Short mmCIF file of C-alpha atoms and ligand atoms in Angstrom, two decimals:
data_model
loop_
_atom_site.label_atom_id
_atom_site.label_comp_id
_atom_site.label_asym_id
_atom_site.label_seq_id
_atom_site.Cartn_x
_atom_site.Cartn_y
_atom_site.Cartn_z
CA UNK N 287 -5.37 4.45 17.01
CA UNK N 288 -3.80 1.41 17.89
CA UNK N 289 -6.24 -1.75 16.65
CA UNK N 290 -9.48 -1.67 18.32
CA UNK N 291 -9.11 -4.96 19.33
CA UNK N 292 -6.08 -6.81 19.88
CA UNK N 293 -4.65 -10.35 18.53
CA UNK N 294 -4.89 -13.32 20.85
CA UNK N 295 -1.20 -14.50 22.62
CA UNK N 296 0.26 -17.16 19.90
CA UNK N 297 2.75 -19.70 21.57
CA UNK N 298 5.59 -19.75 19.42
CA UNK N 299 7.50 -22.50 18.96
CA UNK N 300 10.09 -21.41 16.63
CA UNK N 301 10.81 -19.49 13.46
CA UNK N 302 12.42 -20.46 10.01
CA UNK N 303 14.22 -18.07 7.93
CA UNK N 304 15.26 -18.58 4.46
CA UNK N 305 16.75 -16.25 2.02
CA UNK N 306 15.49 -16.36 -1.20
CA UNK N 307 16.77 -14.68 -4.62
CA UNK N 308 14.01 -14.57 -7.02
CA UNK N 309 14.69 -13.11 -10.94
CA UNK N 310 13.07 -9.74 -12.31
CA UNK N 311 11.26 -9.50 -15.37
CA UNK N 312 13.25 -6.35 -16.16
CA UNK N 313 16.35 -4.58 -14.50
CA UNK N 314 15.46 -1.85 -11.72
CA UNK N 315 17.70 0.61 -11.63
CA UNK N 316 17.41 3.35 -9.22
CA UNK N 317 19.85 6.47 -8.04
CA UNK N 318 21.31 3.72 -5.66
CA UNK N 319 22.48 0.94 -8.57
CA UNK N 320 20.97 -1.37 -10.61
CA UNK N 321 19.05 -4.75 -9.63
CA UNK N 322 18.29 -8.04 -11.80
CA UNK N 323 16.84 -10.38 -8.91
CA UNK N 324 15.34 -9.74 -5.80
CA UNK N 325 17.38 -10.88 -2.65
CA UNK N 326 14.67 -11.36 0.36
CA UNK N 327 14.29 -13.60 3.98
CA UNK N 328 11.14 -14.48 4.86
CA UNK N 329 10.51 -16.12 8.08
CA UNK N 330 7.95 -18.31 9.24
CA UNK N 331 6.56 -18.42 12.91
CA UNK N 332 5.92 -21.49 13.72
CA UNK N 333 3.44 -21.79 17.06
CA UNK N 334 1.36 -24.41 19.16
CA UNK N 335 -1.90 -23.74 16.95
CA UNK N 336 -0.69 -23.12 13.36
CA UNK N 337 2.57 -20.60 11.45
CA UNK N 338 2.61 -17.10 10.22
CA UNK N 339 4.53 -15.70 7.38
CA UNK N 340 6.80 -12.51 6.97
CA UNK N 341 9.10 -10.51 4.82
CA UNK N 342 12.23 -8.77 5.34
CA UNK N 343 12.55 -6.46 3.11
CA UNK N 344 16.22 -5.83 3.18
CA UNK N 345 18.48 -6.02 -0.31
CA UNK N 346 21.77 -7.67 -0.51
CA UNK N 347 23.91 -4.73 0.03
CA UNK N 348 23.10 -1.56 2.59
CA UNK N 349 22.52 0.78 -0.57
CA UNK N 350 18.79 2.32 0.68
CA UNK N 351 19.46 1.66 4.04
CA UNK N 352 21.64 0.64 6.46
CA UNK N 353 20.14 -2.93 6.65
CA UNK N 354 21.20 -5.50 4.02
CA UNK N 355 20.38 -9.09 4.30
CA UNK N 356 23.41 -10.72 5.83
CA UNK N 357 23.08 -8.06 8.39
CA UNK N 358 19.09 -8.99 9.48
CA UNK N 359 19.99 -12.62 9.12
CA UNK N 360 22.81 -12.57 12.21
CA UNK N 361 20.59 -10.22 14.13
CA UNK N 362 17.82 -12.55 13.65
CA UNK N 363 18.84 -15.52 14.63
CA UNK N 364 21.92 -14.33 17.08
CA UNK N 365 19.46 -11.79 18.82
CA UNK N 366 16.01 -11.44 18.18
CA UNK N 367 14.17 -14.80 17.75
CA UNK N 368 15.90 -16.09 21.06
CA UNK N 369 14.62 -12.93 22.59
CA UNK N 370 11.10 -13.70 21.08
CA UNK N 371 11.75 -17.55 21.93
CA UNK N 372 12.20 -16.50 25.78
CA UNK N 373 8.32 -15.74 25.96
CA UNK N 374 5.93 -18.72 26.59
CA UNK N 375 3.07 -16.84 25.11
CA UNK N 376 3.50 -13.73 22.65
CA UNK N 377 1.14 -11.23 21.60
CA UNK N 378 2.03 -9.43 17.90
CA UNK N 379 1.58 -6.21 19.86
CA UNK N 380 4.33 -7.10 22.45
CA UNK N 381 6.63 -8.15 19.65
CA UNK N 382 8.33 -4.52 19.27
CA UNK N 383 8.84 -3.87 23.08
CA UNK N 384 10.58 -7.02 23.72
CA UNK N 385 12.66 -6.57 20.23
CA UNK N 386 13.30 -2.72 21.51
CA UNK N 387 16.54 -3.09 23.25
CA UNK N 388 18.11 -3.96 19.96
CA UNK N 389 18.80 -0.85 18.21
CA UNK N 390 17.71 -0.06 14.63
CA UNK N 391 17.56 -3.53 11.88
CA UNK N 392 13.74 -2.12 11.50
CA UNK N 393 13.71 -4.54 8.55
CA UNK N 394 14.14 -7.59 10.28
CA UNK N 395 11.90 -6.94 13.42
CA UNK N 396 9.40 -6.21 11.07
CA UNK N 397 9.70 -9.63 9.21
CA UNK N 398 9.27 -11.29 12.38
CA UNK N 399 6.63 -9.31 13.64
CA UNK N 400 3.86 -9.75 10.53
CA UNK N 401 4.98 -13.97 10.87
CA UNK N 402 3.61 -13.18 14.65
CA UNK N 403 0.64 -11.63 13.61
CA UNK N 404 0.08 -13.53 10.54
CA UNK N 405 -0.53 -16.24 12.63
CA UNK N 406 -2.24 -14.98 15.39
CA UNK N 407 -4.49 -13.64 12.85
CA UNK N 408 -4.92 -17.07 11.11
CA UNK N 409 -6.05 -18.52 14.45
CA UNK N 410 -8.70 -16.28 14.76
CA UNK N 411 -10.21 -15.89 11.26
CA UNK N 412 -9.38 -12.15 11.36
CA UNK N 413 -7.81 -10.26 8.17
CA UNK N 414 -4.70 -8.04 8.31
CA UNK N 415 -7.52 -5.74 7.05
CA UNK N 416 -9.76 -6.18 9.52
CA UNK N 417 -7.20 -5.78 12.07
CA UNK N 418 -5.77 -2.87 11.11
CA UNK N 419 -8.51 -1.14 10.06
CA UNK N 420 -9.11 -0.69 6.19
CA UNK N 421 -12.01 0.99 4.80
CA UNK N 422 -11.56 0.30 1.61
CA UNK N 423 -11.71 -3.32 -0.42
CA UNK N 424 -9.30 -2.25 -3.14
CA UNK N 425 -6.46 0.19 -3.36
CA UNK N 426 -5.54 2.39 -6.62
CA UNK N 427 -2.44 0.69 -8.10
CA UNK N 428 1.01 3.11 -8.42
CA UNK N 429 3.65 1.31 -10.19
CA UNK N 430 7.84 2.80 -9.93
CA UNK N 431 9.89 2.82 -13.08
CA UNK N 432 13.29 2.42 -12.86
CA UNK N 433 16.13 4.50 -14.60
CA UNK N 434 15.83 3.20 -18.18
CA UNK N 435 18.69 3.30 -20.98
CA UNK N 436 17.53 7.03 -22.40
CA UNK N 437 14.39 9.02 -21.86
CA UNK N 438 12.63 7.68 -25.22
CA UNK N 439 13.46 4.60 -23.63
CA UNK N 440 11.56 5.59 -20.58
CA UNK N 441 8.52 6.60 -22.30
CA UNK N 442 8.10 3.47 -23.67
CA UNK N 443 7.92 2.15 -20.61
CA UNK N 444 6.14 4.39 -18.88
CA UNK N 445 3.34 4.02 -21.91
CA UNK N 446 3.73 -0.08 -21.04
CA UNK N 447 2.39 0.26 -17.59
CA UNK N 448 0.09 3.36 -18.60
CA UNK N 449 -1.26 0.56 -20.75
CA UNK N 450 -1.66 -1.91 -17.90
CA UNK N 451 -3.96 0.17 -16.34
CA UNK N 452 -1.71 1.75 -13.46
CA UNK N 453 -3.39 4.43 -11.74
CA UNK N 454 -0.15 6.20 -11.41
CA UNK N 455 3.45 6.91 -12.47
CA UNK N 456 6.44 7.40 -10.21
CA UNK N 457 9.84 7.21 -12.11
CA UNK N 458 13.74 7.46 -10.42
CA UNK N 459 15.62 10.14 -11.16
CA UNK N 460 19.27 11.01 -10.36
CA UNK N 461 21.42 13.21 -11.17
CA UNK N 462 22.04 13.96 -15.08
CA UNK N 463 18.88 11.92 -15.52
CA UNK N 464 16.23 14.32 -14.04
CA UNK N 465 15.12 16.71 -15.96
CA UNK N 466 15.06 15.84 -19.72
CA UNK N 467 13.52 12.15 -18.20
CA UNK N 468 10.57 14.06 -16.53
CA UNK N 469 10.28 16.31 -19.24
CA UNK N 470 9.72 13.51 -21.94
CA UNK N 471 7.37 11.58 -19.47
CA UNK N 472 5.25 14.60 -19.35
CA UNK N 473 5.25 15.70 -22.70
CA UNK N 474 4.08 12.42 -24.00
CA UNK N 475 1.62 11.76 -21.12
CA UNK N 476 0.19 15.33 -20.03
CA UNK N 477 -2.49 14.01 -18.02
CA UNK N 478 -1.24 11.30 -15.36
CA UNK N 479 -0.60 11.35 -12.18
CA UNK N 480 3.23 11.86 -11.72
CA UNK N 481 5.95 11.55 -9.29
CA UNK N 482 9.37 11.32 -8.97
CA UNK N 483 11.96 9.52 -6.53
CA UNK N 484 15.29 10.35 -6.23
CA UNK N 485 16.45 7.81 -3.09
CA UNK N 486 18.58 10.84 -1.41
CA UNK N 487 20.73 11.58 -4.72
CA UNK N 488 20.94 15.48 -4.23
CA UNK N 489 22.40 18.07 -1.64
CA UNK N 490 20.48 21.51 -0.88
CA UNK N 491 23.38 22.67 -3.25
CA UNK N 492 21.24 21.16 -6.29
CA UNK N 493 18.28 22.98 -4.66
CA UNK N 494 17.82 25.41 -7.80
CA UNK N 495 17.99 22.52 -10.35
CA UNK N 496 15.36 20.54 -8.27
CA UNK N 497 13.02 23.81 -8.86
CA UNK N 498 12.89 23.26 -12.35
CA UNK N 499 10.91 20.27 -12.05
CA UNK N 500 7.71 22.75 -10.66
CA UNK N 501 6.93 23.06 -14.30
CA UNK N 502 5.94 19.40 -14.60
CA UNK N 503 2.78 19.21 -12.09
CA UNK N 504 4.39 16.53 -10.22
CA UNK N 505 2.25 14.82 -7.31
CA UNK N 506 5.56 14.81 -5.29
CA UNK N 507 9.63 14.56 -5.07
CA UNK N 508 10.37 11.78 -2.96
CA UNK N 509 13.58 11.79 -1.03
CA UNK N 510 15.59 14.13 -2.68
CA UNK N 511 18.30 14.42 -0.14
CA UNK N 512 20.23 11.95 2.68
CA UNK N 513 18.04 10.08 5.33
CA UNK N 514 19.41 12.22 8.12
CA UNK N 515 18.78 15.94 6.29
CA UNK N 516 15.45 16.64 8.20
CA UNK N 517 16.85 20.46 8.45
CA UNK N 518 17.67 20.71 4.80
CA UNK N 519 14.88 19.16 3.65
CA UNK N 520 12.80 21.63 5.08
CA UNK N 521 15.10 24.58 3.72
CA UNK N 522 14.52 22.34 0.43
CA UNK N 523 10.39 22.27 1.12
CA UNK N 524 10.98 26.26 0.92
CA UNK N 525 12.29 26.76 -2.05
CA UNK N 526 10.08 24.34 -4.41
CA UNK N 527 6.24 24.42 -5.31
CA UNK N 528 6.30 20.18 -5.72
CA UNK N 529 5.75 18.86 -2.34
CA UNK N 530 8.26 17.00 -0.73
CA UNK N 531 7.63 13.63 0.21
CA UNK N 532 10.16 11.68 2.44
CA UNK N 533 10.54 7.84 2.21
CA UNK N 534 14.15 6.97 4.05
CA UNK N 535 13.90 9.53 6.40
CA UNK N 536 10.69 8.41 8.40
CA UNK N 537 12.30 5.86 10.07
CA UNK N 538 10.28 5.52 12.82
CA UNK N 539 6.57 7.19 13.89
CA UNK N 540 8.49 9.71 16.01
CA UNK N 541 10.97 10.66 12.61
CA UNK N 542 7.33 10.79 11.24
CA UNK N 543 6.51 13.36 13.87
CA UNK N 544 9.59 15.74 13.48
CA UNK N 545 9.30 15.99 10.01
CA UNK N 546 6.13 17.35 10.18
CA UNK N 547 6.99 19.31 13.03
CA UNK N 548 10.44 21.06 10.70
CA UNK N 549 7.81 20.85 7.47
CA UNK N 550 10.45 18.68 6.12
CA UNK N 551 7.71 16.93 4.67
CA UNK N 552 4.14 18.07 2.91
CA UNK N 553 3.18 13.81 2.42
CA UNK N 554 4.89 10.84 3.77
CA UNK N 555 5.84 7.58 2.32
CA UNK N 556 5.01 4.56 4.91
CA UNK N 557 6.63 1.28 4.53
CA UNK N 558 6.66 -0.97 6.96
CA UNK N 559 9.57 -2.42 6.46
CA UNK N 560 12.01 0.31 7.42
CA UNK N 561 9.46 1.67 10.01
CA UNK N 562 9.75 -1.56 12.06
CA UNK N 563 6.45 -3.37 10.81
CA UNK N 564 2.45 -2.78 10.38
CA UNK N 565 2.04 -1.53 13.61
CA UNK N 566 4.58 1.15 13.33
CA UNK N 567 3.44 1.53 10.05
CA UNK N 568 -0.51 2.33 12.03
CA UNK N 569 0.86 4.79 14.72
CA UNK N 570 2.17 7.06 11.31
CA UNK N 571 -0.55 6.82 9.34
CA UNK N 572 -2.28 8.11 12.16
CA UNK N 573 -0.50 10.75 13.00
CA UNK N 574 -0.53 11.70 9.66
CA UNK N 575 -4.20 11.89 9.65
CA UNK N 576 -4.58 14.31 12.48
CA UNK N 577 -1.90 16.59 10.99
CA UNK N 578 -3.60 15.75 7.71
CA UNK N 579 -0.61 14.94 6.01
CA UNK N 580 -1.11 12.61 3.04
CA UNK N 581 0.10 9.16 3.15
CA UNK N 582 0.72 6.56 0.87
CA UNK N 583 1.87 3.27 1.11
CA UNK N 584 5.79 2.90 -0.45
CA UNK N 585 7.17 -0.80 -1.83
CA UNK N 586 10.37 -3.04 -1.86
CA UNK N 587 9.41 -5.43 -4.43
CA UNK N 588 7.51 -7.13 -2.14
CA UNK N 589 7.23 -10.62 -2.37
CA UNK N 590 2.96 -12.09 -2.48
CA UNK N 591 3.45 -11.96 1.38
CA UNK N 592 4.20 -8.20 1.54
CA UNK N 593 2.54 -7.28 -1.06
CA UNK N 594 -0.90 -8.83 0.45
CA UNK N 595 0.28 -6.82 4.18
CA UNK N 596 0.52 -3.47 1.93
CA UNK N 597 -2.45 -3.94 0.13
CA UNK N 598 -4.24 -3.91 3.57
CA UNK N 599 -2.45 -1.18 4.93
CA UNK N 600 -3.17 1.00 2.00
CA UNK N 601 -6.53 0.41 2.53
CA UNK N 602 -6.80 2.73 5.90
CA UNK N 603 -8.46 5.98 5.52
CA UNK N 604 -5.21 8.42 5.25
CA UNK N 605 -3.93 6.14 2.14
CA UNK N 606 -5.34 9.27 0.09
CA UNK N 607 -2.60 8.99 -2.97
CA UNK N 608 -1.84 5.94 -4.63
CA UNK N 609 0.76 3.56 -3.21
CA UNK N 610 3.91 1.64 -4.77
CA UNK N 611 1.66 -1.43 -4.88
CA UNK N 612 2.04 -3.04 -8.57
CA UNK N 613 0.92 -6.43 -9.74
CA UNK N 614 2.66 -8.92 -8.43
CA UNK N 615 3.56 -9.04 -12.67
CA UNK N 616 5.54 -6.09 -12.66
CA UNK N 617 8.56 -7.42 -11.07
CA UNK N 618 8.12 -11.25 -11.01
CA UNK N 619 7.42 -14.03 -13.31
CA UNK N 620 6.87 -16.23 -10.89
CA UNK N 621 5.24 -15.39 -7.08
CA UNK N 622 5.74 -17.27 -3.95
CA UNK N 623 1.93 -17.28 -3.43
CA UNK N 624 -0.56 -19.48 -4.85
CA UNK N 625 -2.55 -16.22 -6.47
CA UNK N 626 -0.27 -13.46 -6.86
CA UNK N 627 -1.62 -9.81 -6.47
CA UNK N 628 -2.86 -8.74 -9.95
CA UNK N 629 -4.02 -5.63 -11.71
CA UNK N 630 -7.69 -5.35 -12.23
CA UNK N 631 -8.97 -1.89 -13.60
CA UNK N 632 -5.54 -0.05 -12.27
CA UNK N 633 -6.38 -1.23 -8.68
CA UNK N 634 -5.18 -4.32 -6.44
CA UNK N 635 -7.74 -5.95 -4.58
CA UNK N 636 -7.12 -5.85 -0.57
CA UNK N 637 -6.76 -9.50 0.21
CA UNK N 638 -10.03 -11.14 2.86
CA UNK N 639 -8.95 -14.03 3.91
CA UNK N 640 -7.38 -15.07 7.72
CA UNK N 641 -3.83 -13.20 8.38
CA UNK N 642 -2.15 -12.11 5.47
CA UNK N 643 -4.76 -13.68 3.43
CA UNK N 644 -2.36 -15.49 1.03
CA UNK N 645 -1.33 -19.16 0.72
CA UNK N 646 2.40 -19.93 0.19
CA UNK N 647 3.12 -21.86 -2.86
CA UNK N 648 5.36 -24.47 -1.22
CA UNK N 649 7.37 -25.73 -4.45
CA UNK N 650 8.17 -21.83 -5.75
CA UNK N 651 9.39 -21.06 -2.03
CA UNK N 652 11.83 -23.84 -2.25
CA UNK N 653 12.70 -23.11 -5.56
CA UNK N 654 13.81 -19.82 -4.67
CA UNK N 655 15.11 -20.64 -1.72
CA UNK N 656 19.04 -20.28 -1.67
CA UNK N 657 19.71 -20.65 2.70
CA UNK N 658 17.38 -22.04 5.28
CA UNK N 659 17.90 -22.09 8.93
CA UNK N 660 15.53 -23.10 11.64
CA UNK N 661 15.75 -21.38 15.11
CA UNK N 662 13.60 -23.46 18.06
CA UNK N 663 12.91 -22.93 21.08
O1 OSB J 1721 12.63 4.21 -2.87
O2 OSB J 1721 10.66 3.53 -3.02
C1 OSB J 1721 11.85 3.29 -3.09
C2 OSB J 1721 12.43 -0.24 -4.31
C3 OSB J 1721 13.50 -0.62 -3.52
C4 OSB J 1721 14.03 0.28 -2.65
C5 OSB J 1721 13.50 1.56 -2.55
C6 OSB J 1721 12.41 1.94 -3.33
C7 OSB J 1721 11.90 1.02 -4.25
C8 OSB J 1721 10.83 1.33 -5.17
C9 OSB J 1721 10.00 0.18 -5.68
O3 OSB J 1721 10.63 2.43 -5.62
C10 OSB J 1721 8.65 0.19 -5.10
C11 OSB J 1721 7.88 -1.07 -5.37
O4 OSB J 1721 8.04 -2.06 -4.64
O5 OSB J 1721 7.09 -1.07 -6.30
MG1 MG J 1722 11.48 5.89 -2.38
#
C-alpha cells in the first residue's frame, strides 16, 4: 500500500549536490573489485519552509550497476533537478512521475527523491517511519564481509563482527573463493545465520559447483548470475536447495514482479537506491508480502543519511530476515551525521525524529566534500 497518508507539497527552491569520498576502516572487496573509500553525492533540497537530505548511492565506476557517479551527477543537474525545478509546488510522491521520462539512473532519482521527502517530512514532524509504515522500533543488524586475503583470514573477521553482536553473516564470494571460504565460515561458526553474495560472478554453466554450497545451511545465495538472467536464474532456483535471492536484478517493482512470476527468486533484496527510491522500495515490499516472499533490506555503505532511510524501511512488516544495515562503525571512522547509527544488542535502532531523523554534521560534510554545485531555480 502506498502511504496511508501522503506528504504535504514542499516548494523547492533548489538542490545542492556534492560528491563526497569518505575513507573505510578496512578494504571491501567484492566479486566486482576492491574499494578503500566510499565515493557518494548527496543532495540537499532546499525549499520555501526548510531542506531535505539524500543519498545517491552510486560508486565511482559502473561495476554493480550501470550507474556510477559522474554519470548521476550530469543527469542530475543537466536533466532532472530542472525538471523538478519546473514545478512551483512538489509533492515526494509526484517526484518519480515527473523524473519518469528519463530512462533508468534509478540511483540518482532516488537521491533526489528522499531530499524531497526528507523535507516535506521535516515540515510536518512526521518520521520516514511513520510515513512509510514501520512496525517495528529496531531492526536486527546483518553486516557483509568482503573477500578477505585467505579463508583463515576471513574467519577472523567474520568472528570480529560475530563479536560485535551482528545478528547475521553475509560474506562475497567469487569464483575460486567460494567454497573452501564458506566452508571455513561454517565450520568455525556452526550456528549463525549465513549468507552468501556473489554480485552476478557465475553463469548457469557453474550451476553444479553452486550446488555444493547446499551443505552449508545457507539463509540464501544472492545474485549469483548477471542482472538481466531472470530465465537462468530460475533454471538456477531448480537445481539448488539454498534459495536464491536476487539483489541487481530487481530493478524496479515490476522486475520484482517477474521474478516471482519465473521463480527466479525464493526472497528479494530491496534497496532503494537501484529501485528508484523509498517509494519504489514500498510498492516491492508489498508485493512481496502478498506473494509472501521474504524481504530484506540490502546496503551500499550508506552514508548516516541512508543508513537512517534503511533503518526505517527495514522496519515494515515483510523485513522478515535481517538486512545489510551495520553500524555506521563498520565501514566509517567518521559519519556525516551528528549520531551515527550504532550497534546495540546486534540491532540498529529505527531513527524517530522528523524526516530522516538525522542531523548533518556540517564540518564532516565539508570535510568530505571533494565537488559542490548548486542548481536554483
Ligand atoms: O551486493 O549487496 C551488495 C555494497 C556495495 C555494492 C553492492 C553490495 C554491497 C554490500 C554492502 O554488500 C552492504 C552494506 O552496505 O552493508
Ligand atoms: Mg548484493
Amino acid at each position: 500500500m502506498p502511504p496511508a497518508r501522503p506528504s504535504a507539497p514542499v516548494r523547492l527552491t533548489g538542490f545542492d549536490l556534492r560528491v563526497l569520498h569518505m575513507p573505510l576502516v578496512s578494504p571491501f572487496t567484492t566479486s566486482f573489485g576492491t574499494e578503500d573509500m566510499r565515493e557518494v553525492i548527496i543532495v540537499r533540497a532546499r525549499t520555501a519552509d526548510g531542506e531535505g537530505w539524500g543519498e545517491v548511492v552510486t560508486q565511482s565506476a559502473p561495476l554493480y550497476s550501470s550507474e556510477y557517479t559522474e554519470g548521476a551527477w550530469d543527469v542530475l543537474r543537466r536533466w532532472m533537478i530542472p525538471a523538478l525545478l519546473d514545478a512551483p509546488s512538489l509533492a515526494a510522491e509526484d517526484v518519480a512521475g515527473v523524473l519518469s521520462p528519463f530512462v533508468g539512473h534509478r540511483m540518482a532519482k532516488a537521491g533526489l527523491e528522499t531530499a524531497v521527502l526528507d523535507a516535506a517530512l521535516r515540515v510536518e514532524g512526521r518520521s520516514f517511519a511513520q510515513y512509510l509504515g514501520a512496525v517495528r522500533d529496531r531492526v536486527p543488524s546483518g553486516v557483509s564481509v568482503g573477500i578477505q586475503r585467505d579463508p583463515a583470514a576471513l574467519v577472523d573477521a567474520v568472528g570480529g563482527y560475530l563479536d560485535e553482536g551482528y545478528a547475521r553473516i553475509k560474506i562475497k564470494i567469487k569464483p575460486g573463493r567460494d567454497i573452501d571460504d564458506t566452508a571455513a565460515v561454517r565450520e568455525a561458526f556452526e550456528q549463525i545465520a549465513l549468507q552468501v553474495d556473489a554480485n552476478s560472478a557465475y553463469t548457469l554453466a557453474d550451476a553444479e559447483l553452486l550446488a555444493e554450497l547446499d551443505r552449508f545451511q545457507l539463509l540464501l545465495i544472492e545474485q549469483p548470475l548477471q542482472e538481466d538472467d531472470l530465465v537462468d536464474h530460475a533454471t538456477l532456483a531448480g537445481r539448488l536447495r539454498t534459495p536464491v535471492c536476487l539483489d541487481e536484478s530487481i530493478v524496479s517493482a515490476k522486475a520484482a514482479a517477474d521474478a516471482i512470476a519465473l521463480r527466479a527468486a525464493s526472497i528479494i533484496n530491496i534497496k532503494a537506491g537501484r529501485v528508484g527510491g523509498y517509494l519504489e522500495a514500498l510498492a516491492i515490499h508489498d508485493l512481496c508480502r502478498a506473494a509472501d516472499i521474504p524481504v530484506w533490506c540490502g546496503g551500499m555503505l550508506e552514508t548516516g543519511i541512508g543508513r537512517a532511510a534503511n533503518a526505517a524501511l527495514a522496519a515494515l512488516p515483510g523485513f522478515t530476515l535481517p538486512g545489510d544495515i551495520s553500524a555506521s562503525s563498520r565501514f566509517y571512522a567518521r559519519d556525516i551525521v551528528t549520531e551515527p547509527a550504532v550497534l546495540e544488542d546486534g540491532h540498529v535502532r529505527v531513527p524517530v525524529g522528523a524526516g530522516l531523523g538525522v542531523e548533518i554534521d556540517p564540518v564532516a560534510l565539508d570535510d568530505f566534500t571533494v565537488a559542490y554545485e548548486e542548481v536554483l531555480r
